[in-house]
Structure formats: C-alpha cells, structure tokens
Coordinates of C-alpha atoms and ligand atoms in Angstrom, one line a residue:
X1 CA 0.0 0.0 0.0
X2 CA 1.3 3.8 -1.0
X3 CA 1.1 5.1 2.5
X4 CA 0.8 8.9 2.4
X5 CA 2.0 10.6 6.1
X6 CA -1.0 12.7 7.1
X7 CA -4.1 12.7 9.8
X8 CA -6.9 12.1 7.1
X9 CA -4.6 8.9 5.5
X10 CA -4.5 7.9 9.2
X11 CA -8.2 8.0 10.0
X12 CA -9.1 6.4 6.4
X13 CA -6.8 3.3 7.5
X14 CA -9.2 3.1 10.5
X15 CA -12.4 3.4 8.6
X16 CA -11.8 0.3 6.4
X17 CA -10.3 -1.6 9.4
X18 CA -12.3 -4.7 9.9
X19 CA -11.1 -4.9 13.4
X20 CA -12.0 -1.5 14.2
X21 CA -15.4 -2.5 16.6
X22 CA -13.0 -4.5 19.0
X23 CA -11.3 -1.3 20.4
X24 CA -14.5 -1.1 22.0
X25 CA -13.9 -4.5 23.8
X26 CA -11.4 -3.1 26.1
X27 CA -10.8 -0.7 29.0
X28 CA -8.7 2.3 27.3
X29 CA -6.8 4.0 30.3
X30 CA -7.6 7.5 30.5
X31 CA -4.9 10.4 30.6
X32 CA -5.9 14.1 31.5
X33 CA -9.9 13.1 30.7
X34 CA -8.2 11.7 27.1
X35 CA -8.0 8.0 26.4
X36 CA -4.0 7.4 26.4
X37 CA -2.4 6.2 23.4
X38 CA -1.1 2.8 24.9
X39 CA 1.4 1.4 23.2
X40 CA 2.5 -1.4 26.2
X41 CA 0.9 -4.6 24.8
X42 CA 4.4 -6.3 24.8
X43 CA 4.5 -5.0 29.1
X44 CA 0.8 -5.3 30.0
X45 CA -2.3 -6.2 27.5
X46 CA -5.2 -4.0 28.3
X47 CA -8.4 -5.1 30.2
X48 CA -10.8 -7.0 28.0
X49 CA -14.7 -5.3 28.5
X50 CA -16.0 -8.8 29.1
X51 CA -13.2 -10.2 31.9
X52 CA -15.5 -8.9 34.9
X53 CA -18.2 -11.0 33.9
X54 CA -15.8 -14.2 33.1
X55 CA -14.4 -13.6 36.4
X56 CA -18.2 -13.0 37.7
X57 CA -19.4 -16.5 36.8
X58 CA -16.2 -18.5 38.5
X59 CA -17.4 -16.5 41.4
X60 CA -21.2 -17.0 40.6
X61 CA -20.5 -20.9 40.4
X62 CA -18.2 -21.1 43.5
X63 CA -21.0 -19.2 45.3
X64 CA -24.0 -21.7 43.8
X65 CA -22.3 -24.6 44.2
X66 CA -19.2 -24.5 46.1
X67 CA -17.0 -27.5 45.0
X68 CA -19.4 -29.0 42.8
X69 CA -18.6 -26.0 40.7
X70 CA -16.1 -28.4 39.1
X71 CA -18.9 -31.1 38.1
X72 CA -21.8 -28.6 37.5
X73 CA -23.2 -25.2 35.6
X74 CA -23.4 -24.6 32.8
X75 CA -19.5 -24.9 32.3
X76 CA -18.2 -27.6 34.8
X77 CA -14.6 -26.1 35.7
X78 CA -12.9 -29.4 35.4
X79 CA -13.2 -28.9 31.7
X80 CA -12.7 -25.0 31.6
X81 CA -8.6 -25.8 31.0
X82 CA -9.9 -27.2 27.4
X83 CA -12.0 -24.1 26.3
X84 CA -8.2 -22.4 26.3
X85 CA -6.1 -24.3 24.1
X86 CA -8.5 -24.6 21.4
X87 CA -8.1 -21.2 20.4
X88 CA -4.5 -21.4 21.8
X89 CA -3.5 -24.0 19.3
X90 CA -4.0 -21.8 16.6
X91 CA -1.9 -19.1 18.4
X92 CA 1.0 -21.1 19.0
X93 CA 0.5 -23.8 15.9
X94 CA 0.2 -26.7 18.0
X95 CA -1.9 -29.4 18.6
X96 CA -4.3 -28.6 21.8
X97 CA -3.0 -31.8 23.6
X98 CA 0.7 -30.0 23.4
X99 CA -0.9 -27.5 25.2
X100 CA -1.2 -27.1 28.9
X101 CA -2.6 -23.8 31.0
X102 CA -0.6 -23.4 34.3
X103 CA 1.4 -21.3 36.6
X104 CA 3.7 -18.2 35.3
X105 CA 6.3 -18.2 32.6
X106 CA 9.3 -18.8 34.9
X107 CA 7.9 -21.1 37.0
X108 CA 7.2 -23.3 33.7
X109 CA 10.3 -22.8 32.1
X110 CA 12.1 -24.0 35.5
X111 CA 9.4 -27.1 35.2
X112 CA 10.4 -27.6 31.3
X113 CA 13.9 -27.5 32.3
X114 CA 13.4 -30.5 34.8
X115 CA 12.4 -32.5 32.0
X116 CA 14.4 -31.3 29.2
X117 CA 17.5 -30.3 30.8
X118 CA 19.4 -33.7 31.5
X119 CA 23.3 -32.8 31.2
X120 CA 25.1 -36.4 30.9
X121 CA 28.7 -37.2 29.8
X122 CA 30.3 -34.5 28.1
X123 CA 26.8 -33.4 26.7
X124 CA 26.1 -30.5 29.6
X125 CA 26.2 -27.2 27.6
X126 CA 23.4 -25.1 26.9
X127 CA 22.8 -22.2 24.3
X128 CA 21.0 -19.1 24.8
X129 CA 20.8 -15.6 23.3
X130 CA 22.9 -12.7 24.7
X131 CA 20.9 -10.6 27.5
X132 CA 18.2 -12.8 27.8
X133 CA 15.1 -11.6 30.3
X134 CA 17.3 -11.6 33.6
X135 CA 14.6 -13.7 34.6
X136 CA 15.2 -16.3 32.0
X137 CA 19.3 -15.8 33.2
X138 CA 18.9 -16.7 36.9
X139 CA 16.3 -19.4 35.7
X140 CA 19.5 -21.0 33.8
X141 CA 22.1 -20.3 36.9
X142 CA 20.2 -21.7 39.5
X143 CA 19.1 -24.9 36.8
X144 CA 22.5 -25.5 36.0
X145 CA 24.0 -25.2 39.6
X146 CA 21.2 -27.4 40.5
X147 CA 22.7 -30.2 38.7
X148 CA 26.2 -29.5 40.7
X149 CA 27.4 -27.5 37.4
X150 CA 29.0 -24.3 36.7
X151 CA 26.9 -21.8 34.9
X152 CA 30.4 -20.3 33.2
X153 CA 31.3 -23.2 31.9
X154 CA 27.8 -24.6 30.8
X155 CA 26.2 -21.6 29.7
X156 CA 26.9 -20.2 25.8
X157 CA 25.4 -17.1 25.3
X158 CA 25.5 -15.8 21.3
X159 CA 25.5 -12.3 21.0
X160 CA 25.5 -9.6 18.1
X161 CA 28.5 -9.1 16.8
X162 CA 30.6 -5.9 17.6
X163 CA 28.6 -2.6 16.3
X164 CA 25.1 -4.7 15.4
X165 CA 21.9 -4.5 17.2
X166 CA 20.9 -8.4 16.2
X167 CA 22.3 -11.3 16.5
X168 CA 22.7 -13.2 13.2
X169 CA 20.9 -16.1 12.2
X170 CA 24.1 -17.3 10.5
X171 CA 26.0 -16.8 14.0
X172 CA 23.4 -19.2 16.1
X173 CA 23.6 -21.8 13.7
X174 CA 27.5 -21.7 13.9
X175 CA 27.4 -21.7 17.5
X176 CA 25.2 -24.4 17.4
X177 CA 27.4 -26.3 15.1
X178 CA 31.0 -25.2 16.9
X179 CA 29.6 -27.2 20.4
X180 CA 27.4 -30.0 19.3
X181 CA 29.4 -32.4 20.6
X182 CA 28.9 -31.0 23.8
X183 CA 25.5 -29.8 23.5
X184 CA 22.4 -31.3 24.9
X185 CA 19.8 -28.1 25.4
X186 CA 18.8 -25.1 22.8
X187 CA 16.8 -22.5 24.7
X188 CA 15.9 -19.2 22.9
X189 CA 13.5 -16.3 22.8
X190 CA 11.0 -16.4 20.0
X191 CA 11.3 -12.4 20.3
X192 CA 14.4 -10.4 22.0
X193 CA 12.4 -8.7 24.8
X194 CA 14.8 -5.6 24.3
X195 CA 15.4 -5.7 20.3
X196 CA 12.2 -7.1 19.5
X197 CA 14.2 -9.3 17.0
X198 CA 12.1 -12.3 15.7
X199 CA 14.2 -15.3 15.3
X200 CA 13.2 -18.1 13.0
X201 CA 12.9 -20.8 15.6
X202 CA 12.3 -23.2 12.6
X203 CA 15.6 -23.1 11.6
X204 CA 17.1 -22.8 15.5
X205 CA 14.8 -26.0 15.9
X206 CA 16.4 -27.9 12.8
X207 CA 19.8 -26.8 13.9
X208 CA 20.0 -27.9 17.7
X209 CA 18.3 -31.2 16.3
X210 CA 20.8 -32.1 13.6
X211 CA 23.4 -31.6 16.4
X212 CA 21.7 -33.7 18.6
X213 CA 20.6 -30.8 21.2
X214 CA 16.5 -30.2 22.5
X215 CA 15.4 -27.1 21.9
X216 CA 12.6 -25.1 23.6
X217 CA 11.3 -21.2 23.0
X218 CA 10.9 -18.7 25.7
X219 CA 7.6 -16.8 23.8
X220 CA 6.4 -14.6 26.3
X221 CA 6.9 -11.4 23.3
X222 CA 5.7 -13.8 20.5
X223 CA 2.8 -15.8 21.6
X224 CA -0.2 -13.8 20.2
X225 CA 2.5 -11.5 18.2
X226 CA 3.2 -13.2 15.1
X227 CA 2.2 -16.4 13.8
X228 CA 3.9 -19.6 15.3
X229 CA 4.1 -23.1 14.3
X230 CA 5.8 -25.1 16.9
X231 CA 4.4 -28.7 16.1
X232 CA 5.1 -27.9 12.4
X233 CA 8.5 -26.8 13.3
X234 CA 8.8 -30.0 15.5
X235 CA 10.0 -27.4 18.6
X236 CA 10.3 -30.0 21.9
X237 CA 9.0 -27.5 24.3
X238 CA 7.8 -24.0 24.7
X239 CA 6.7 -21.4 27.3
X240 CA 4.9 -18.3 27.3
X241 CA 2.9 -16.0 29.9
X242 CA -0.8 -14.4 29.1
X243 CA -0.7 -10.8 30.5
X244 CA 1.5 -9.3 27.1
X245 CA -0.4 -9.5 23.5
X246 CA -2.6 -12.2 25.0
X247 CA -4.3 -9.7 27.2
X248 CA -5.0 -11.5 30.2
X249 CA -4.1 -9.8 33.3
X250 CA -1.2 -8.8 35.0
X251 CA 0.4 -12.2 36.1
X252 CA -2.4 -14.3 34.5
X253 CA -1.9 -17.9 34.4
X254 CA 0.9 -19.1 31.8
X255 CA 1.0 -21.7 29.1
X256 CA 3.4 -24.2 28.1
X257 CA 3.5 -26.6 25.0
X258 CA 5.6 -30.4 24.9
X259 CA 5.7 -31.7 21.5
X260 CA 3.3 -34.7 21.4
X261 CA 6.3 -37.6 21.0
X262 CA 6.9 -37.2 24.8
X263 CA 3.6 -37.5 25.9
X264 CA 4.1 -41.4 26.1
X265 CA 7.1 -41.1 27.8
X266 CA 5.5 -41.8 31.3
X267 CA 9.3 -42.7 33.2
X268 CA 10.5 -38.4 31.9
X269 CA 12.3 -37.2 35.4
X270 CA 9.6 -34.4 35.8
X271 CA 7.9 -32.4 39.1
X272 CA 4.3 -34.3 39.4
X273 CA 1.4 -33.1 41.4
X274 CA -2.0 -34.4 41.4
X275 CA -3.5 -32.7 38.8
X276 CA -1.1 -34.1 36.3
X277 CA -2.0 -37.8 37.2
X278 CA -4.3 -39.5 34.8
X279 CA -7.9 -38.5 35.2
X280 CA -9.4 -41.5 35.4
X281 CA -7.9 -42.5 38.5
X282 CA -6.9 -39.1 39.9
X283 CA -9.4 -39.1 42.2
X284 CA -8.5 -42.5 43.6
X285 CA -5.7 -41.2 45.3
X286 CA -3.6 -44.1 44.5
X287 CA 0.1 -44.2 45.5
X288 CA 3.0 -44.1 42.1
X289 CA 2.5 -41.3 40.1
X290 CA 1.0 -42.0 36.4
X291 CA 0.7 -39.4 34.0
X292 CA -2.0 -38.3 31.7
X293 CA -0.8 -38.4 28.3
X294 CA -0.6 -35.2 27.2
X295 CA 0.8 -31.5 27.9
X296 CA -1.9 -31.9 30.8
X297 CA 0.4 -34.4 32.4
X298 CA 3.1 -31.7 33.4
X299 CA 0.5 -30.0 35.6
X300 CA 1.2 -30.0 39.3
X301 CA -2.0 -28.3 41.3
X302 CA -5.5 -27.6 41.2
X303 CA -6.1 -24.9 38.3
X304 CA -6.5 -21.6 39.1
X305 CA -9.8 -20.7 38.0
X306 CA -10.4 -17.0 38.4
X307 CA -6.6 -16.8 36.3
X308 CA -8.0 -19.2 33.7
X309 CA -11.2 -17.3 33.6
X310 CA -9.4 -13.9 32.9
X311 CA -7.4 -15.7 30.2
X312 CA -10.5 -17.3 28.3
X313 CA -12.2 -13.6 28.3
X314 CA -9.2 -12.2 25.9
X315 CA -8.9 -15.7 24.0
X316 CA -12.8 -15.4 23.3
X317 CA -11.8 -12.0 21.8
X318 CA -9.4 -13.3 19.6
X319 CA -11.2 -16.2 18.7
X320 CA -13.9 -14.2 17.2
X321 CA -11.4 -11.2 15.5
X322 CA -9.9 -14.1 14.0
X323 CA -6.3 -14.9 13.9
X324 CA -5.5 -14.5 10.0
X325 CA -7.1 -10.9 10.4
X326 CA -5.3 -10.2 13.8
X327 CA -2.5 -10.9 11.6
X328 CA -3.3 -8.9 8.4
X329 CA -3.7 -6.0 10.9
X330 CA -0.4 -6.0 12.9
X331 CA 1.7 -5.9 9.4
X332 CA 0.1 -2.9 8.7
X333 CA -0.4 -0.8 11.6
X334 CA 3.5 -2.0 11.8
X335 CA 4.2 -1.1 8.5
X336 CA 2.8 2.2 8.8
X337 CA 4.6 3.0 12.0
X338 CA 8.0 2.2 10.0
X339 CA 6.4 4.4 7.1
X340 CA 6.1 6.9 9.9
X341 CA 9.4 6.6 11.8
X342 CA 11.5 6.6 8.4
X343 CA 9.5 10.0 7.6
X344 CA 10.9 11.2 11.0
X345 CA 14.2 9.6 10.9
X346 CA 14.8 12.1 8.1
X347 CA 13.4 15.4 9.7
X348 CA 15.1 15.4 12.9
X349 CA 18.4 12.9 11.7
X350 CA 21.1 11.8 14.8
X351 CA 18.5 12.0 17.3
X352 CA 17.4 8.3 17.0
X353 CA 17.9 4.9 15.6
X354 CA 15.7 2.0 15.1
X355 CA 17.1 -1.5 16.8
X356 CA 14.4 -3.7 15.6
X357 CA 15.4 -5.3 12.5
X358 CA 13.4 -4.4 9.3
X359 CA 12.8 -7.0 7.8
X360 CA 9.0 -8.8 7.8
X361 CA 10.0 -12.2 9.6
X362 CA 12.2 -10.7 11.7
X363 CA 9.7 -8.5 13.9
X364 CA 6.4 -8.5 15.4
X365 CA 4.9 -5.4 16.8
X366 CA 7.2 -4.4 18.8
X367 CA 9.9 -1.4 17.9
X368 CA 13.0 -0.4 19.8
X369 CA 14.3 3.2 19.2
X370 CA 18.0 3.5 20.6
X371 CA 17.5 7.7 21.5
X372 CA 21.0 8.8 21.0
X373 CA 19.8 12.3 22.6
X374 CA 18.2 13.1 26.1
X375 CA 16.6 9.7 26.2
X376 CA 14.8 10.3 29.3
X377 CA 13.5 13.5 28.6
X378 CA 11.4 12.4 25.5
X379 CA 10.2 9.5 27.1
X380 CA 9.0 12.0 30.0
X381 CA 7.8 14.3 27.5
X382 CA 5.6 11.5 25.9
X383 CA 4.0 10.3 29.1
X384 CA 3.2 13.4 30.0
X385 CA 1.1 14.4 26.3
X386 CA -0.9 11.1 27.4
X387 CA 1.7 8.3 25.0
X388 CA 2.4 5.2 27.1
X389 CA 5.6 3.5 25.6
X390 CA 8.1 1.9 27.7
X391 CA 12.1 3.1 29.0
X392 CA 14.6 0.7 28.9
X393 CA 17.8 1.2 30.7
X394 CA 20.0 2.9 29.2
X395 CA 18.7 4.8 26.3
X396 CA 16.0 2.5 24.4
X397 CA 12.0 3.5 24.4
X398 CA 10.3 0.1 23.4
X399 CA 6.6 0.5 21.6
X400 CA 3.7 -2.0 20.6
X401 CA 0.9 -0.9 18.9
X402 CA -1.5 -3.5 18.7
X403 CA -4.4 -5.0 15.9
X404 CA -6.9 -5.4 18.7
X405 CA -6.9 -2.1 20.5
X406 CA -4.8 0.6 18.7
X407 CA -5.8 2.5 15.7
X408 CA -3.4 4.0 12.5
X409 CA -4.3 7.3 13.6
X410 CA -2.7 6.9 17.3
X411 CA 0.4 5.7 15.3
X412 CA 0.2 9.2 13.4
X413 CA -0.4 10.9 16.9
X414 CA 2.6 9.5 18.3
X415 CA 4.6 9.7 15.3
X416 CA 3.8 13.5 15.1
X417 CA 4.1 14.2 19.3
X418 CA 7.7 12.5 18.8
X419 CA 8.7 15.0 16.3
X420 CA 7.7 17.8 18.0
X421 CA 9.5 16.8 20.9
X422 CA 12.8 16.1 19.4
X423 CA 12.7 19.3 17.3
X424 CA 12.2 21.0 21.0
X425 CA 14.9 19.3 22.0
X426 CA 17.4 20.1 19.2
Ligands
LIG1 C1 11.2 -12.8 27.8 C2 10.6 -12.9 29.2 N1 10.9 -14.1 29.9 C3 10.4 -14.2 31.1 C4 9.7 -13.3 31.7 C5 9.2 -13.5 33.1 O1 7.8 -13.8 33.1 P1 7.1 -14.2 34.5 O2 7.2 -13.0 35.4 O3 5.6 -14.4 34.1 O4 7.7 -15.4 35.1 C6 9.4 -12.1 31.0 C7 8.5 -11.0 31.7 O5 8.3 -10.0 31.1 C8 9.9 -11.9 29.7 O6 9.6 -10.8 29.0

C-alpha cells in the first residue's frame, strides 16, 4: 500500500479496518480526561470489557455450588482448561493436547527444564541468546548449579556481533554447530524482549536437532505476536505467559506446550502433582505417580480458576477477531509505524535509531528506538502528552501498537508528538 503521512490517510486506514469495533472490547486508560495512546501490549495487555463477567461466573459458580462448581453449571470447571487451548493451538500452531494452562512463565520454564535439561557425559552445555530476560538468566544459573554444574562453563550465550543491534541467524547456527558435541539443550526467545528481534525458531529448531541438542522457545513477546508453528517446526518444548499480547491480566496464568512424542514417555524425570496424574484414577488417590498423556500431564495443582477465567475472556476476543485478520492488521499498523518513523528519521536525523530489524520475519509489533539524545527526557515528554511507551535502561524507548486495540491514527499521533519533541529538543 502507498502510505501517504497525514491525519486524514491515518483515519481512512481506521475506517476500512475490519477490526475497528473491538477497540470497543477493552478498557482504554484514560490520561488528563483523554484516552492514552497505549502502546505497552508487549508490558501489559489491556483489560478486556467482558473479563468482569468471566471472572463473575467462577465467582457465581463457586457461590452456587461450592466444589461441585467443578462437576456442574453450565461450564463444569474441570473442563474449563480445554476451552483455552482450542483457540491457543492456533496461536502457537500446536496441537491442543501439546498445550497445557498453568502457573507463570518462569515457574514453567524451570518445570520444562526438569524434563528437558538432562546434562550427561560431556553433553552439559546449553545455548541461549545474549541478554536474555534476567529472569530467564537466573532461571539458567540456579538450573545448572542445581545439577552440581557451573553456569560459566555450561552456559553459551551468542551475541550480536561488535557494532550490530541483532544477532545473526548465521551466527546461532554456527554456534550451534562449533559445540554440538557438547551440547544437549537449545533455549531461545522467540522475540528479544529488548530488540524485538524475531528469530526463526524453525531453523534454531532444525539446527539444535541435527546436532543432537533439545530445543525449547521462551515466547512470552511472540505468543499472540506473530504467527507460530511449533508442532510444524517440530519445537520440543515451549513457554509463554498471558498478561502481554494475550491480554489477560497482569500475572495471569501461563501456558506451556511439549511436543506430542513425549507425551508417552511416562518414566521423563519431571515435578508431578496431582492434577497431572491421569484422570481416570486421579481421584482415587492411589500411590506411584502415572501421568496423563498429554501436555496436561506436566501440571502440578489444582487450576487456578479465576486466572483461567481472565485468560478465556481475551482468548474469546481473539477467537472471534480471528487470527489471520489479527495478523493482516499488525503488518500494517507495523508497516505504517516504520512508514512513519522513516519519515521522521529524516526530519530530525542523529537524534534516533531504530534496533528492531526491518525486515517482515524478523519483527512483530514491537519497535525499539535507541534515543541517542536526552533519552529520558522524550520518554517524560511522551508520558506526560498522554503516549504510554516503555524506557529501557539505558537509552531504548520500546513501543507495541497493537491489531486489537490501537488505531493508524494513534500511530500518526505518536509519530507526530515524537517529532515535535525532538525538534524541541534540538
Ligand atoms: C522474555 C521474558 N521471559 C520471562 C519473563 C518472566 O515472566 P514471569 O514474570 O511471568 O515469570 C518475562 C517477563 O516479562 C519476559 O519478558
């Protein structure tokens, strides 16, 4: 499409947007009596209209029937966990058995590692990106001093090379080839929280598995991003949390996927709980844990039902926007925020410079702008004319419009507000 940088091109993009009505399906937060301009979906999805009431009948039920709420109502709770991964499936590409609903992102990566991190021999050494979420970092530490190793030694981190922003496709695959004799575990972010570099897991996946390695995906800035196809891409394992582009509350229940070949694999050194024993018998309370056969059989506790409530109210949402369309929308809203910042790049030149990479598969919604003048001061400047974007130490401002909520004209806003302030600042 010829974009054309003006207010009426903006508002035209919104009038033929068929996703334009679901704006109205969430709770904009409101700046100095003005709806903001949120641009934090990759931080904190906003409030879906309809969660209250999900969250109402859970409470309704519980209140009705107390612990039969599992067995009766309209939706018995011991099958709510499967109304989420149907639509899930088609957000991550899996099958909905490879899916389970549980915990938060770290806590299931730590649970994935139990079962997928098995150092033996000289096979110990594990491959990760460069500045991975610190969370993600002291997830690997503690793992591999767990197993009585030393993270220095285990612990590859690729990195971009000297000058570059991203790290190379070319330069994983050659790590990955330089140590596969000592490699047993490939664990990589789909996106790069601070970049928001998209890395084509496919060919991470088929990399770590011609050298022998498992390889697993920390998604928590891809899963309802960009399109993913981890059973296609025959990914082992995969994590994500809920509260980012999946817009369901701030430290909403997480999801994890296990490719469907270990499902059988009932003697896998894993942490079991109840509620991963196999339902037939679960509630015989029989001694020897046996597994159900499926992503399910990873769960530990009792699900958290007002969490998996708040997660089926955004799901429903995207269920019914449809994925292909949710996709069709964030390439352009992201294409005409590049239109946008290339338009400023050259008006107020030296003052910033886009990190993400450029390039279609290698970004979702997420841009990073390195400021390379008074930082701090335009991101004040922005929050302050209503424009939530985020500040990352030391000088990046990270922004996500989004295909559910935002509109091409609060691109425009934003894109215009920006200039203003860096010209005052020049
Ligand atoms: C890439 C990445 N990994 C892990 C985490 C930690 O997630 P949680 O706090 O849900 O465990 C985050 C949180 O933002 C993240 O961005």
């Amino acid at each position: 499409m010829q974009f054309e940088n003006s207010l009426s091109f903006a508002r035209g993009l919104d009038t033929i947007d068929p996703l334009k009505d679901f704006r109205k399906q969430f709770i904009i937060p409101v700046h100095d009596g003005k709806e903001q301009i949120y641009f934090l979906g990759n931080s904190l999805g906003l409030q879906p209209v309809r969660t209250q009431s999900y969250l109402q009948e859970i409470l309704n039920g519980w209140g009705k029937y107390g612990v039969e709420g599992f067995f009766m109502g309209e939706n018995p709770w011991i099958h709510y966990h499967d109304t989420l991964t149907k639509t899930l499936s088609t957000v991550v590409g899996a099958l909905p058995h490879e899916i389970v609903v549980m915990n938060q992102l770290t806590v299931n990566l730590h649970l994935m590692m139990v079962s997928f991190y098995r150092p033996s021999g000289k096979r110990k050494k594990i491959i990760c990106e460069a500045k991975a979420f610190p969370s993600d970092q002291y997830m690997f530490e503690t793992q591999i001093k767990h197993h009585g190793l030393d993270p220095q030694e285990v612990l590859i981190e690729v990195a971009p090379r000297a000058g570059e922003h991203h790290i190379r496709q070319e330069d994983i695959r050659q790590a990955i080839q330089q140590h596969q004799d000592e490699l047993t575990l490939v664990l990589w972010g789909g996106i790069n929280y601070y970049t928001g570099q998209l890395f084509d897991m496919q060919a991470i996946t088929q990399a770590a598995h011609a050298a022998g390695a498992v390889v697993g995906f920390d998604l928590a800035h891809a899963a309802g991003n960009v399109p993913l196809q981890l059973h296609n891409w025959d990914v082992d394992f995969a994590c994500w949390c809920s509260y980012k582009y999946l817009n369901s509350g701030p430290g909403t229940v997480g999801g994890a996927y296990i490719h469907e070949r270990y499902h059988g694999k009932t003697d896998m050194p894993r942490f079991a709980g109840w509620w991963g024993y196999e339902k037939e018998t679960r509630f015989l309370m029989q001694q020897g844990f046996k597994p159900v056969q499926s992503a399910e059989g990873w769960q530990l506790s009792t699900p958290a039902l007002l969490l998996q409530a708040s997660h089926k109210a955004a799901l429903d949402i995207i269920e019914e926007a449809e994925w292909g369309q949710i996709q069709e929308k964030r390439k352009l809203l992201n294409a005409w925020l590049w239109f946008l910042l290339d338009d400023l790049q050259t008006q107020v030149a030296g003052n910033i410079e886009i990190i993400t990479p450029r390039a279609e598969r290698e970004k979702g919604c997420q841009v990073s702008i390195h400021m390379l003048k008074n930082g701090k001061a335009v991101f004040d400047a922005l929050s302050k004319a209503g424009i939530m974007v985020d500040w990352r130490e030391p000088n990046v401002i990270r922004l996500a419009p989004v295909p559910l909520y935002n509109t091409f004209e609060e691109v425009w806003q934003f894109n215009n507000i920006l200039r203003q302030i860096l010209q005052q600042q020049a």
